[in-house]
Coordinates of C-alpha atoms in Angstrom, one line a residue:
M41 CA 0.0 0.0 0.0
L42 CA 1.3 3.5 -0.8
V43 CA 1.7 6.4 1.6
V44 CA -0.2 8.9 -0.5
S45 CA -3.1 6.8 -2.0
G46 CA -3.2 3.8 0.3
E47 CA -3.6 1.5 -2.8
A48 CA -1.3 -0.9 -4.6
A49 CA 0.9 0.9 -7.1
S50 CA 0.7 0.3 -10.8
E51 CA 4.1 2.0 -11.4
P52 CA 5.9 2.0 -8.1
V53 CA 9.0 4.1 -7.4
V54 CA 11.1 4.5 -4.2
S55 CA 12.7 7.6 -2.7
A56 CA 16.5 7.4 -2.5
K57 CA 16.5 9.6 0.6
T58 CA 13.8 8.0 2.8
G59 CA 13.3 4.6 1.1
T60 CA 9.5 5.2 0.9
V61 CA 7.5 3.6 -2.0
Y62 CA 5.2 5.9 -4.0
E63 CA 3.1 5.8 -7.1
R64 CA 5.1 7.7 -9.8
R65 CA 2.1 9.7 -11.0
L66 CA 1.1 10.8 -7.6
L67 CA 4.7 11.6 -6.4
E68 CA 5.3 13.8 -9.5
K69 CA 2.0 15.6 -9.0
Y70 CA 2.7 16.3 -5.3
A71 CA 6.3 17.4 -6.0
A72 CA 5.1 19.9 -8.7
E73 CA 2.6 21.4 -6.2
H74 CA 5.1 21.6 -3.3
S75 CA 8.3 22.9 -4.8
G76 CA 9.8 19.4 -5.4
R77 CA 9.5 18.3 -1.8
E78 CA 8.8 14.7 -0.7
P79 CA 5.4 14.0 1.0
Q80 CA 5.5 14.2 4.9
T81 CA 9.2 15.4 4.8
D82 CA 11.1 18.6 3.9
H83 CA 13.4 16.8 1.6
V84 CA 13.7 18.0 -2.0
L85 CA 13.8 15.2 -4.5
G86 CA 15.6 15.3 -7.8
E87 CA 14.9 13.1 -10.8
D88 CA 17.9 11.0 -10.1
E89 CA 16.7 10.3 -6.6
I90 CA 13.5 8.8 -7.7
I91 CA 14.2 5.1 -8.4
A92 CA 11.8 2.9 -10.4
V93 CA 10.8 -0.4 -8.9
R94 CA 10.6 -3.3 -11.4
T95 CA 7.8 -5.8 -10.7
D96 CA 7.5 -9.1 -12.5
P97 CA 4.8 -9.7 -13.4
P98 CA 3.5 -6.1 -13.5
A99 CA 1.1 -5.2 -10.7
V100 CA -2.5 -5.5 -11.8
R101 CA -5.2 -3.3 -10.2
P102 CA -7.7 -5.4 -8.3
R103 CA -11.2 -5.7 -9.8
P104 CA -13.5 -2.9 -8.6
P105 CA -16.0 -4.1 -6.1
T106 CA -18.9 -4.5 -8.6
L107 CA -19.8 -8.1 -7.6
T108 CA -22.3 -7.0 -5.1
S109 CA -25.4 -8.6 -6.6
I110 CA -26.5 -12.1 -7.8
P111 CA -27.0 -11.0 -11.4
A112 CA -23.4 -9.5 -11.4
L113 CA -22.0 -12.7 -10.0
L114 CA -24.0 -14.9 -12.6
S115 CA -22.7 -12.7 -15.4
T116 CA -19.1 -13.0 -14.2
F117 CA -19.4 -16.8 -13.8
Q118 CA -20.9 -17.0 -17.3
N119 CA -18.0 -15.0 -18.8
E120 CA -15.5 -17.2 -17.0
W121 CA -17.3 -20.4 -18.2
D122 CA -17.3 -19.2 -21.8
A123 CA -13.6 -18.4 -21.6
L124 CA -12.9 -21.8 -20.1
V125 CA -14.9 -23.6 -22.9
L126 CA -13.2 -21.6 -25.6
E127 CA -9.8 -22.5 -24.2
T128 CA -10.8 -26.2 -24.0
F129 CA -11.9 -26.1 -27.6
T130 CA -8.7 -24.5 -28.7
L131 CA -6.7 -27.1 -26.9
K132 CA -8.7 -29.9 -28.5
Q133 CA -8.0 -28.4 -31.9
Q134 CA -4.3 -28.2 -31.2
H135 CA -4.3 -31.8 -29.9
T136 CA -6.0 -33.1 -33.0
Q137 CA -3.5 -31.2 -35.2
V138 CA -0.6 -32.6 -33.3
R139 CA -2.0 -36.1 -33.6
Q140 CA -2.4 -35.7 -37.3
E141 CA 1.1 -34.4 -37.6
L142 CA 2.4 -37.3 -35.6
A143 CA 0.5 -39.8 -37.7
Q144 CA 1.9 -38.3 -40.8
A145 CA 5.4 -38.3 -39.4
L146 CA 5.1 -42.0 -38.4
Y147 CA 3.8 -42.9 -41.9
Q148 CA 6.7 -41.0 -43.5
N149 CA 9.1 -42.8 -41.2
D150 CA 7.6 -46.2 -42.1
A151 CA 7.8 -45.4 -45.8
A152 CA 11.4 -44.2 -45.4
C153 CA 12.3 -47.5 -43.6
R154 CA 10.8 -49.5 -46.4
V155 CA 12.6 -47.5 -49.1
I156 CA 15.9 -48.0 -47.2
A157 CA 15.3 -51.7 -46.8
R158 CA 14.6 -52.0 -50.5
L159 CA 17.7 -50.0 -51.4
V160 CA 19.8 -52.1 -49.1
R161 CA 18.5 -55.3 -50.7
E162 CA 19.1 -53.9 -54.2
R163 CA 22.7 -52.9 -53.1
D164 CA 23.4 -56.4 -51.8
E165 CA 22.1 -57.9 -55.0
A166 CA 24.2 -55.6 -57.0
R167 CA 27.3 -56.4 -55.0
Q168 CA 26.7 -60.1 -55.4
A169 CA 26.3 -59.7 -59.1
L170 CA 29.5 -57.6 -59.3
A171 CA 31.4 -60.2 -57.3
T172 CA 30.2 -63.0 -59.6
L173 CA 31.2 -60.9 -62.7
Q174 CA 34.7 -60.2 -61.3
A175 CA 35.2 -63.9 -60.7
Q176 CA 34.4 -64.6 -64.3
V177 CA 36.5 -61.7 -65.8
P178 CA 40.0 -63.2 -65.0
A179 CA 39.2 -66.5 -66.7
T180 CA 37.9 -64.7 -69.8
N181 CA 41.0 -62.5 -70.0
A182 CA 43.3 -65.5 -69.6
A183 CA 41.6 -67.2 -72.4
A184 CA 42.0 -64.1 -74.6
I185 CA 45.7 -63.8 -73.8
G186 CA 46.4 -67.4 -74.6
S187 CA 44.6 -67.0 -78.0
D188 CA 46.7 -63.9 -78.8
T189 CA 49.9 -65.5 -77.8
Q190 CA 49.3 -68.5 -80.1
G191 CA 48.3 -66.3 -83.0
D192 CA 50.9 -63.5 -82.8
G193 CA 54.0 -65.2 -81.4
G194 CA 56.1 -62.8 -79.2
S195 CA 53.4 -60.2 -79.2
G196 CA 51.7 -62.0 -76.4
A197 CA 54.3 -60.6 -73.9
R198 CA 53.1 -57.1 -74.6
Q199 CA 49.5 -58.0 -73.6
E200 CA 50.5 -58.7 -70.0
A201 CA 51.1 -55.0 -69.0
P202 CA 47.6 -53.8 -69.5
L203 CA 46.3 -56.8 -67.4
A204 CA 48.7 -55.9 -64.6
G205 CA 47.4 -52.4 -64.6
D206 CA 43.7 -53.6 -64.7
R207 CA 44.1 -55.1 -61.3
G208 CA 44.4 -51.6 -59.8
T209 CA 41.0 -50.7 -61.2
T210 CA 39.1 -53.6 -59.6
M211 CA 36.3 -52.5 -57.3
D212 CA 36.2 -53.8 -53.7
V213 CA 33.0 -55.5 -52.7
D214 CA 33.1 -55.5 -48.9
G215 CA 36.1 -57.9 -49.0
A216 CA 37.4 -60.4 -51.4
A217 CA 35.1 -61.8 -54.1
G218 CA 33.7 -65.2 -53.2
D219 CA 34.2 -64.7 -49.5
E220 CA 30.6 -63.9 -48.8
E221 CA 29.5 -65.5 -45.5
P222 CA 26.6 -67.9 -45.6
R223 CA 23.3 -66.4 -44.7
S224 CA 21.7 -67.1 -41.3
A225 CA 18.5 -69.1 -40.9
E226 CA 16.6 -65.9 -40.2
E227 CA 18.0 -64.1 -43.3
K228 CA 17.0 -67.1 -45.4
Y229 CA 13.5 -66.8 -44.0
Y230 CA 13.3 -63.1 -45.0
A231 CA 14.6 -63.9 -48.5
T232 CA 12.1 -66.7 -48.9
A233 CA 9.3 -64.6 -47.6
A234 CA 10.2 -61.7 -50.0
E235 CA 10.5 -64.1 -53.0
T236 CA 7.2 -65.8 -52.1
A237 CA 5.4 -62.5 -51.7
K238 CA 6.7 -61.2 -55.0
R239 CA 5.6 -64.3 -56.8
L240 CA 2.1 -64.5 -55.2
S241 CA 1.4 -60.8 -55.6
A242 CA 2.1 -61.1 -59.3
V243 CA -0.1 -64.1 -59.6
R244 CA -2.9 -62.5 -57.6
M245 CA -3.0 -59.5 -60.0
K246 CA -3.9 -61.8 -62.9
R247 CA -5.8 -64.4 -60.9
E248 CA -9.1 -65.8 -62.3
A249 CA -11.8 -67.7 -60.5
P250 CA -10.9 -71.5 -60.2
A251 CA -12.4 -73.8 -62.8
G252 CA -15.6 -75.4 -61.5
L253 CA -16.1 -72.8 -58.8
A254 CA -19.6 -73.3 -57.2
S255 CA -21.8 -70.4 -58.4
A256 CA -23.8 -68.1 -56.1
E257 CA -27.0 -69.5 -57.5
A258 CA -25.9 -73.0 -56.5
W259 CA -25.1 -72.0 -53.0
K260 CA -28.6 -70.6 -52.6
T261 CA -29.8 -74.3 -52.6
A262 CA -27.3 -75.3 -49.9
R263 CA -28.4 -78.0 -47.4
L264 CA -26.9 -80.5 -45.0
A265 CA -25.2 -83.1 -47.2
S266 CA -23.9 -85.7 -44.7
V267 CA -23.1 -86.3 -41.0
V268 CA -20.2 -88.3 -39.7
E269 CA -20.5 -89.2 -36.0
S270 CA -18.3 -90.7 -33.3
L271 CA -14.9 -89.3 -34.2
H272 CA -12.3 -89.2 -31.4
T273 CA -13.1 -90.6 -28.0
S274 CA -16.4 -90.0 -26.2
T275 CA -14.9 -89.6 -22.7
K276 CA -13.6 -86.1 -23.6
P277 CA -16.0 -84.9 -26.4
G278 CA -15.3 -81.8 -28.3
I279 CA -13.4 -81.1 -31.6
T280 CA -11.4 -77.9 -31.3
S281 CA -9.9 -77.5 -34.8
L282 CA -10.6 -78.6 -38.4
Q283 CA -8.7 -78.3 -41.7
T284 CA -9.4 -80.2 -44.9
D285 CA -6.9 -81.0 -47.6
E286 CA -7.0 -79.6 -51.1
S287 CA -8.9 -82.6 -52.4
G288 CA -11.6 -82.2 -49.8
D289 CA -11.3 -85.9 -48.9
L290 CA -9.1 -85.8 -45.8
A291 CA -10.2 -83.9 -42.7
L292 CA -7.6 -83.2 -40.0
T293 CA -9.2 -82.6 -36.6
G294 CA -7.8 -81.8 -33.1
A295 CA -9.9 -82.5 -30.1
M296 CA -10.3 -82.4 -26.3
D297 CA -9.0 -86.0 -26.0
N298 CA -5.4 -84.8 -26.6
H299 CA -5.3 -86.5 -30.1
A300 CA -5.4 -85.4 -33.7
E301 CA -7.2 -87.6 -36.3
V302 CA -7.2 -87.8 -40.1
Y303 CA -10.6 -88.9 -41.5
S304 CA -11.1 -89.9 -45.2
R305 CA -14.6 -88.9 -46.4
S306 CA -14.5 -91.1 -49.5
R307 CA -13.4 -94.2 -47.5
D308 CA -15.6 -93.3 -44.5
L309 CA -12.9 -94.2 -41.9
T310 CA -10.3 -92.7 -39.7
L311 CA -6.9 -93.3 -41.3
A312 CA -4.6 -92.2 -38.5
T313 CA -4.7 -91.1 -34.9
L314 CA -1.8 -88.9 -33.8
K315 CA -1.0 -89.4 -30.1
G316 CA 1.6 -87.7 -27.9
H317 CA 0.2 -84.5 -26.4
T318 CA -0.8 -84.6 -22.8
K319 CA -3.5 -82.0 -22.9
K320 CA -6.2 -80.9 -25.3
L321 CA -5.3 -79.9 -28.8
T322 CA -5.8 -76.2 -29.6
A323 CA -4.6 -76.3 -33.3
A324 CA -3.9 -78.9 -36.0
V325 CA -2.9 -77.8 -39.5
W326 CA -1.6 -79.3 -42.8
A327 CA 1.8 -78.3 -44.0
A328 CA 3.7 -79.1 -47.2
K329 CA 7.4 -78.6 -47.7
G330 CA 8.2 -75.9 -50.3
G331 CA 8.4 -75.5 -54.0
S332 CA 6.0 -74.6 -56.7
D333 CA 4.3 -78.0 -56.2
L334 CA 3.0 -76.9 -52.8
V335 CA -0.5 -78.2 -52.0
S336 CA -2.6 -77.8 -49.0
G337 CA -2.5 -81.1 -47.0
G338 CA -2.9 -84.6 -48.3
F339 CA -1.2 -88.0 -47.7
G340 CA 2.2 -86.5 -48.6
A341 CA 2.0 -83.4 -46.4
R342 CA 3.2 -82.9 -42.9
I343 CA 1.0 -82.2 -39.9
I344 CA 1.6 -79.6 -37.2
T345 CA -0.3 -79.7 -33.9
G346 CA -0.4 -77.4 -30.9
S347 CA -1.7 -78.2 -27.4
A348 CA -2.5 -76.8 -24.0
D349 CA 0.5 -78.7 -22.8
K350 CA 2.7 -75.8 -24.2
S351 CA 4.3 -77.9 -26.9
V352 CA 4.1 -78.0 -30.7
R353 CA 4.7 -81.2 -32.6
V354 CA 5.6 -81.8 -36.3
W355 CA 4.5 -85.1 -37.9
V356 CA 5.8 -86.5 -41.1
P357 CA 3.9 -89.0 -43.4
K358 CA 4.8 -92.7 -43.4
P359 CA 6.2 -94.2 -46.6
G360 CA 3.0 -96.1 -47.1
N361 CA 1.0 -92.9 -47.6
A362 CA 2.1 -92.6 -51.2
Q363 CA 0.3 -95.9 -52.1
A364 CA -2.7 -94.9 -49.9
A365 CA -3.2 -91.8 -52.0
E366 CA -4.2 -93.9 -55.0
G367 CA -5.6 -96.9 -53.2
T368 CA -9.2 -97.8 -52.4
A369 CA -10.8 -98.6 -49.0
E370 CA -10.7 -102.4 -49.7
A371 CA -7.0 -102.4 -50.7
L372 CA -5.9 -100.0 -48.0
D373 CA -3.5 -101.3 -45.4
L374 CA -4.1 -99.1 -42.4
R375 CA -0.9 -100.3 -40.7
A376 CA 1.2 -98.7 -43.5
V377 CA -0.7 -95.3 -43.4
G378 CA -0.1 -92.6 -40.9
W379 CA 2.2 -89.9 -39.6
T380 CA 5.1 -90.2 -37.2
K381 CA 6.5 -87.6 -34.9
L382 CA 9.5 -85.7 -36.3
C383 CA 10.1 -83.3 -33.4
V384 CA 8.6 -81.5 -30.4
I385 CA 9.0 -77.8 -30.1
K386 CA 8.9 -76.3 -26.5
E387 CA 9.5 -72.7 -27.3
H388 CA 6.5 -71.4 -25.5
A389 CA 5.8 -71.4 -21.7
A390 CA 2.0 -71.4 -22.0
E391 CA -0.9 -72.9 -23.9
I392 CA -0.6 -72.7 -27.7
A393 CA -3.2 -70.3 -29.1
G394 CA -2.8 -70.9 -32.8
I395 CA -0.6 -72.1 -35.7
T396 CA -0.4 -70.7 -39.2
V397 CA 1.7 -72.0 -42.1
H398 CA 3.7 -69.6 -44.4
P399 CA 2.6 -69.7 -48.0
S400 CA 6.0 -71.0 -49.1
G401 CA 5.3 -74.1 -47.0
E402 CA 8.8 -74.0 -45.6
Y403 CA 8.0 -72.1 -42.3
F404 CA 5.2 -71.8 -39.8
A405 CA 4.3 -69.4 -36.9
T406 CA 2.9 -70.2 -33.5
A407 CA 1.4 -68.0 -30.8
A408 CA 0.7 -68.7 -27.1
V409 CA -1.6 -67.2 -24.5
D410 CA 1.3 -65.7 -22.6
G411 CA 1.9 -63.2 -25.4
S412 CA 4.8 -65.0 -27.1
W413 CA 5.0 -65.8 -30.8
A414 CA 7.6 -67.5 -32.8
I415 CA 8.5 -68.6 -36.4
H416 CA 9.9 -72.1 -37.1
T417 CA 11.2 -74.0 -40.1
I418 CA 9.1 -76.8 -41.3
D419 CA 11.7 -79.1 -39.7
G420 CA 11.1 -77.6 -36.3
D421 CA 14.0 -75.2 -35.9
T422 CA 13.0 -71.9 -34.2
I423 CA 14.4 -68.8 -36.0
V424 CA 12.4 -65.9 -34.6
S425 CA 10.9 -65.6 -31.1
E426 CA 9.2 -62.4 -29.8
T427 CA 6.7 -61.3 -27.2
L428 CA 3.7 -58.9 -27.3
G429 CA 2.3 -57.1 -24.3
A430 CA -1.0 -59.0 -24.2
P431 CA -2.2 -62.6 -24.2
L432 CA -2.6 -64.0 -27.7
T433 CA -5.6 -65.9 -29.0
A434 CA -5.2 -66.2 -32.8
I435 CA -2.5 -66.0 -35.5
A436 CA -2.6 -66.0 -39.3
Y437 CA -0.3 -65.2 -42.2
H438 CA -1.3 -62.7 -44.8
P439 CA -1.8 -64.6 -48.2
D440 CA 1.5 -63.1 -49.5
G441 CA 3.4 -64.2 -46.4
M442 CA 5.1 -60.8 -45.6
F443 CA 2.9 -59.9 -42.6
L444 CA 1.4 -61.7 -39.6
G445 CA -2.0 -61.0 -38.1
I446 CA -2.3 -61.7 -34.4
G447 CA -5.5 -61.5 -32.3
T448 CA -5.3 -60.7 -28.6
A449 CA -7.4 -61.4 -25.5
A450 CA -7.9 -57.6 -25.2
G451 CA -10.0 -57.6 -28.4
Q452 CA -7.3 -56.2 -30.7
V453 CA -5.7 -57.3 -34.0
K454 CA -2.1 -56.4 -34.6
V455 CA -0.6 -56.6 -38.0
L456 CA 3.1 -57.2 -37.7
D457 CA 6.0 -56.7 -40.1
V458 CA 8.2 -59.6 -39.0
R459 CA 11.5 -58.3 -40.5
Q460 CA 11.2 -54.8 -39.0
R461 CA 9.8 -56.2 -35.7
Q462 CA 7.2 -53.5 -36.0
V463 CA 3.4 -53.3 -35.5
L464 CA 2.0 -51.8 -38.7
A465 CA -1.5 -51.5 -37.5
T466 CA -3.5 -52.1 -34.3
L467 CA -7.3 -52.5 -34.8
D468 CA -9.9 -52.7 -32.1
A469 CA -12.0 -55.7 -33.1
S470 CA -13.9 -56.0 -29.8
P471 CA -17.6 -54.9 -30.0
G472 CA -17.6 -54.5 -26.2
S473 CA -16.4 -51.7 -23.9
S474 CA -12.8 -51.0 -23.3
E475 CA -13.3 -52.0 -19.7
D476 CA -14.6 -55.5 -20.7
P477 CA -13.3 -56.3 -24.2
A478 CA -14.2 -59.5 -26.0
P479 CA -11.2 -61.6 -27.1
V480 CA -10.5 -62.3 -30.7
R481 CA -11.6 -65.9 -31.2
G482 CA -10.6 -66.2 -34.9
L483 CA -8.7 -64.4 -37.6
H484 CA -8.7 -65.3 -41.3
F485 CA -7.4 -63.5 -44.4
S486 CA -9.1 -63.5 -47.7
E487 CA -7.1 -64.6 -50.8
N488 CA -7.7 -61.1 -52.3
G489 CA -5.1 -59.8 -49.9
Y490 CA -6.9 -56.9 -48.4
Y491 CA -9.9 -58.3 -46.5
F492 CA -9.7 -60.3 -43.3
A493 CA -12.4 -61.6 -40.9
T494 CA -12.3 -61.4 -37.1
T495 CA -14.6 -63.4 -34.9
C496 CA -15.4 -62.3 -31.3
D497 CA -17.9 -63.7 -28.9
H498 CA -20.8 -61.6 -30.2
E499 CA -19.6 -60.2 -33.6
V500 CA -18.0 -61.2 -36.8
A501 CA -16.4 -58.3 -38.7
I502 CA -14.8 -57.8 -42.1
W503 CA -11.8 -55.4 -42.2
D504 CA -10.3 -53.6 -45.1
L505 CA -6.5 -53.5 -44.7
R506 CA -6.3 -50.6 -47.2
K507 CA -8.5 -48.4 -45.1
Q508 CA -7.8 -50.1 -41.7
K509 CA -11.4 -50.1 -40.8
K510 CA -14.5 -52.3 -40.7
S511 CA -16.3 -52.9 -44.0
R512 CA -19.1 -55.1 -42.7
S513 CA -20.1 -56.8 -39.4
W514 CA -22.7 -59.1 -38.1
T515 CA -23.8 -59.6 -34.5
C516 CA -25.4 -62.8 -33.1
A517 CA -28.8 -61.1 -33.3
D518 CA -28.3 -60.3 -37.0
L519 CA -28.0 -64.0 -37.7
Q520 CA -30.5 -65.5 -35.2
D521 CA -33.7 -63.8 -34.3
S522 CA -34.0 -65.2 -30.9
P523 CA -34.0 -63.8 -27.3
D524 CA -31.4 -66.4 -26.4
T525 CA -28.4 -65.9 -28.8
P526 CA -25.3 -67.8 -27.8
P527 CA -21.9 -66.4 -28.8
F528 CA -20.0 -67.3 -31.9
A529 CA -18.0 -70.5 -31.4
A530 CA -16.4 -71.2 -34.8
P531 CA -14.2 -68.6 -36.6
A532 CA -15.5 -67.2 -39.9
R533 CA -13.7 -68.4 -43.0
F534 CA -13.2 -67.1 -46.5
D535 CA -13.1 -69.7 -49.3
G536 CA -10.0 -70.3 -51.4
S537 CA -11.2 -68.0 -54.2
G538 CA -12.0 -65.1 -52.0
K539 CA -15.6 -65.0 -53.4
Y540 CA -17.5 -66.4 -50.4
L541 CA -17.6 -66.1 -46.6
A542 CA -18.9 -68.8 -44.3
I543 CA -20.1 -67.9 -40.8
V544 CA -21.5 -70.5 -38.3
H545 CA -23.6 -69.4 -35.4
S546 CA -24.7 -72.1 -33.0
R547 CA -26.2 -74.7 -35.2
S548 CA -26.7 -72.7 -38.5
L549 CA -24.4 -72.1 -41.5
H550 CA -24.6 -68.7 -43.3
V551 CA -22.9 -68.2 -46.6
F552 CA -22.3 -64.7 -48.0
K553 CA -21.1 -63.5 -51.3
V554 CA -18.1 -61.2 -50.7
K555 CA -19.1 -58.7 -53.4
G556 CA -21.9 -56.8 -51.8
W557 CA -22.1 -59.1 -48.8
Q558 CA -25.3 -60.7 -50.0
L559 CA -26.6 -63.6 -47.9
L560 CA -26.8 -66.7 -50.2
A561 CA -27.9 -69.4 -47.8
S562 CA -28.8 -70.0 -44.1
V563 CA -28.9 -73.7 -43.3
E564 CA -29.7 -75.1 -39.8
M565 CA -28.3 -78.5 -39.0
A566 CA -31.3 -80.2 -37.4
S567 CA -34.0 -78.8 -39.6
S568 CA -32.1 -79.6 -42.8
A569 CA -31.4 -83.1 -41.7
A570 CA -35.1 -83.7 -40.8
A571 CA -36.2 -82.2 -44.1
D572 CA -33.8 -84.5 -46.0
G573 CA -35.3 -87.6 -44.4
S574 CA -32.2 -89.7 -45.2
S575 CA -30.7 -89.4 -41.8
D576 CA -31.4 -91.4 -38.6
P577 CA -33.9 -89.7 -36.3
K578 CA -31.4 -90.1 -33.6
T579 CA -29.0 -88.0 -35.6
H580 CA -31.7 -85.2 -35.8
S581 CA -31.9 -85.2 -32.0
T582 CA -28.1 -85.1 -31.7
L583 CA -27.7 -82.3 -34.1
A584 CA -30.4 -80.3 -32.3
D585 CA -28.2 -80.3 -29.2
D586 CA -24.8 -79.9 -30.9
V587 CA -22.8 -76.8 -31.7
V588 CA -20.3 -76.3 -34.5
E589 CA -16.8 -75.4 -33.1
A590 CA -14.8 -75.1 -36.4
I591 CA -15.4 -74.9 -40.1
D592 CA -13.4 -75.1 -43.4
W593 CA -14.2 -74.9 -47.1
I594 CA -13.8 -78.0 -49.3
G595 CA -11.5 -77.8 -52.3
P596 CA -10.5 -75.0 -54.6
S597 CA -14.0 -75.0 -56.2
S598 CA -15.7 -74.3 -52.8
S599 CA -18.0 -77.2 -53.4
A600 CA -18.9 -77.7 -49.7
V601 CA -18.3 -76.5 -46.2
A602 CA -17.2 -78.9 -43.5
G603 CA -17.9 -78.3 -39.8
A604 CA -16.7 -80.0 -36.6
T605 CA -18.9 -80.1 -33.6
K606 CA -18.8 -80.2 -29.9
L607 CA -20.1 -83.8 -29.8
N608 CA -17.3 -85.2 -32.1
S609 CA -19.2 -85.1 -35.4
L610 CA -18.3 -83.9 -38.8
I611 CA -21.0 -82.3 -40.9
Y612 CA -20.9 -81.3 -44.5
F613 CA -23.0 -78.5 -46.1
A614 CA -23.2 -78.3 -49.9
P615 CA -25.4 -77.0 -52.7
S616 CA -28.1 -79.5 -53.7
E617 CA -26.3 -80.3 -57.0
N618 CA -23.2 -81.4 -55.1
N619 CA -25.0 -83.6 -52.6

């Protein structure tokens, strides 16, 4: 407070003689009226005896006492609220802008990394080609020298000087030519993946529909074609996985009884039972070993199984399988048919959540519920092992083999670039709240390369990788108009042509045409079997209480859909013309 006014100073100064603080304006006015004297003293102040006091921040005059009524208070509060809302809006705008800039920067960084990786690969290829060329040049020059010597007599000695000088112009290629170190197993995987992706991408651009592909009109007449009962053991019922071979004849199943079985539809018998796991099987897939002759499954293909006992097993076909592929049920010697254990992989410390085979047929990837995932050779050697920060529930290779799709218990799908060890995209596939997300039960890529399907407890969704968002989704209520709608049990599957999508909900199969997502058929197991009249009435009752746990399309022509049930049955749906 000031001596003269009793108020806070807006421009304070201090007297050099008395040390008293004044308001400059009031001090100068008083001095002008009283012959330059200081207030309350007889001292005469000069300009150099008035010292300015610097305040930081500058003193602000208090608000005048106008808030003496409720309307004035309300008006003030309203103004303060408006200012707060405006500031919040501005901050949100700035936050959005920063996020967009960050996303753009990350995208540019990712693109730059890809360009650098491509340039490094091209550089290595150029170096290798140059080293090969340098190894060939000396032999060519030596042959030329010998020819000149024989033809020109003594002139051959004059040809040696340029060759000696040529050695000085030889380019170094990171060491001596021919001394290139052998590539590691991981580098071989990356090279194989890149070559496979390049080949498959080129084929996909010109790909046509397979010959004999079932038409959409044919699938509108779909019905239950056949039922195979009593697979596996009845003491622990429940088939957990299903995959058919390319011919559609062999069905590979894994079940709660710790075993995998190979069933032949044409022979109507179980050809082999693969025993060794100590807990339920969570995955069983076909795998063929490399080359352009790669086929999906069959008597000559290997089998890979994963279990809740934390292990993965690779099985190789017996020599007798080659004859079995052409034999009949009467001539078949079951003792000579089957698969034997090649190796046991114990890379994971928790239950195996899924297995997926690389399109090259030379590698496969596994995931476990503890968040770990790994890539192995088809012979069982682990070459890549990593961990994500969430429990894993599903894994699938992109059709080109360059990326991995991984589903988590937190309801997310992560698309991984294996070589860069980088998550390219994280998509929220759970239809529930973030506090209680639904785990991803299934993940399957379409052969077109940009669609993939996710299956959660109460929703099946189709995602577009190009836009990284949902293109279509179905809830349980969309497929079953009932107050009691059980969750999805079987993961949705695209067919091999990428033209159709199959979804099973409870005891009904729904087939959609991918273009436009038109529903072609809805077939319920029990009602279809009863309408057919060819099945045992006991079968009708069993199907009415059964639930499909896994499905797969039959053959490249998509002629049927196979389903494995909770009560150890195989069921086949097909258009009427294929029954």
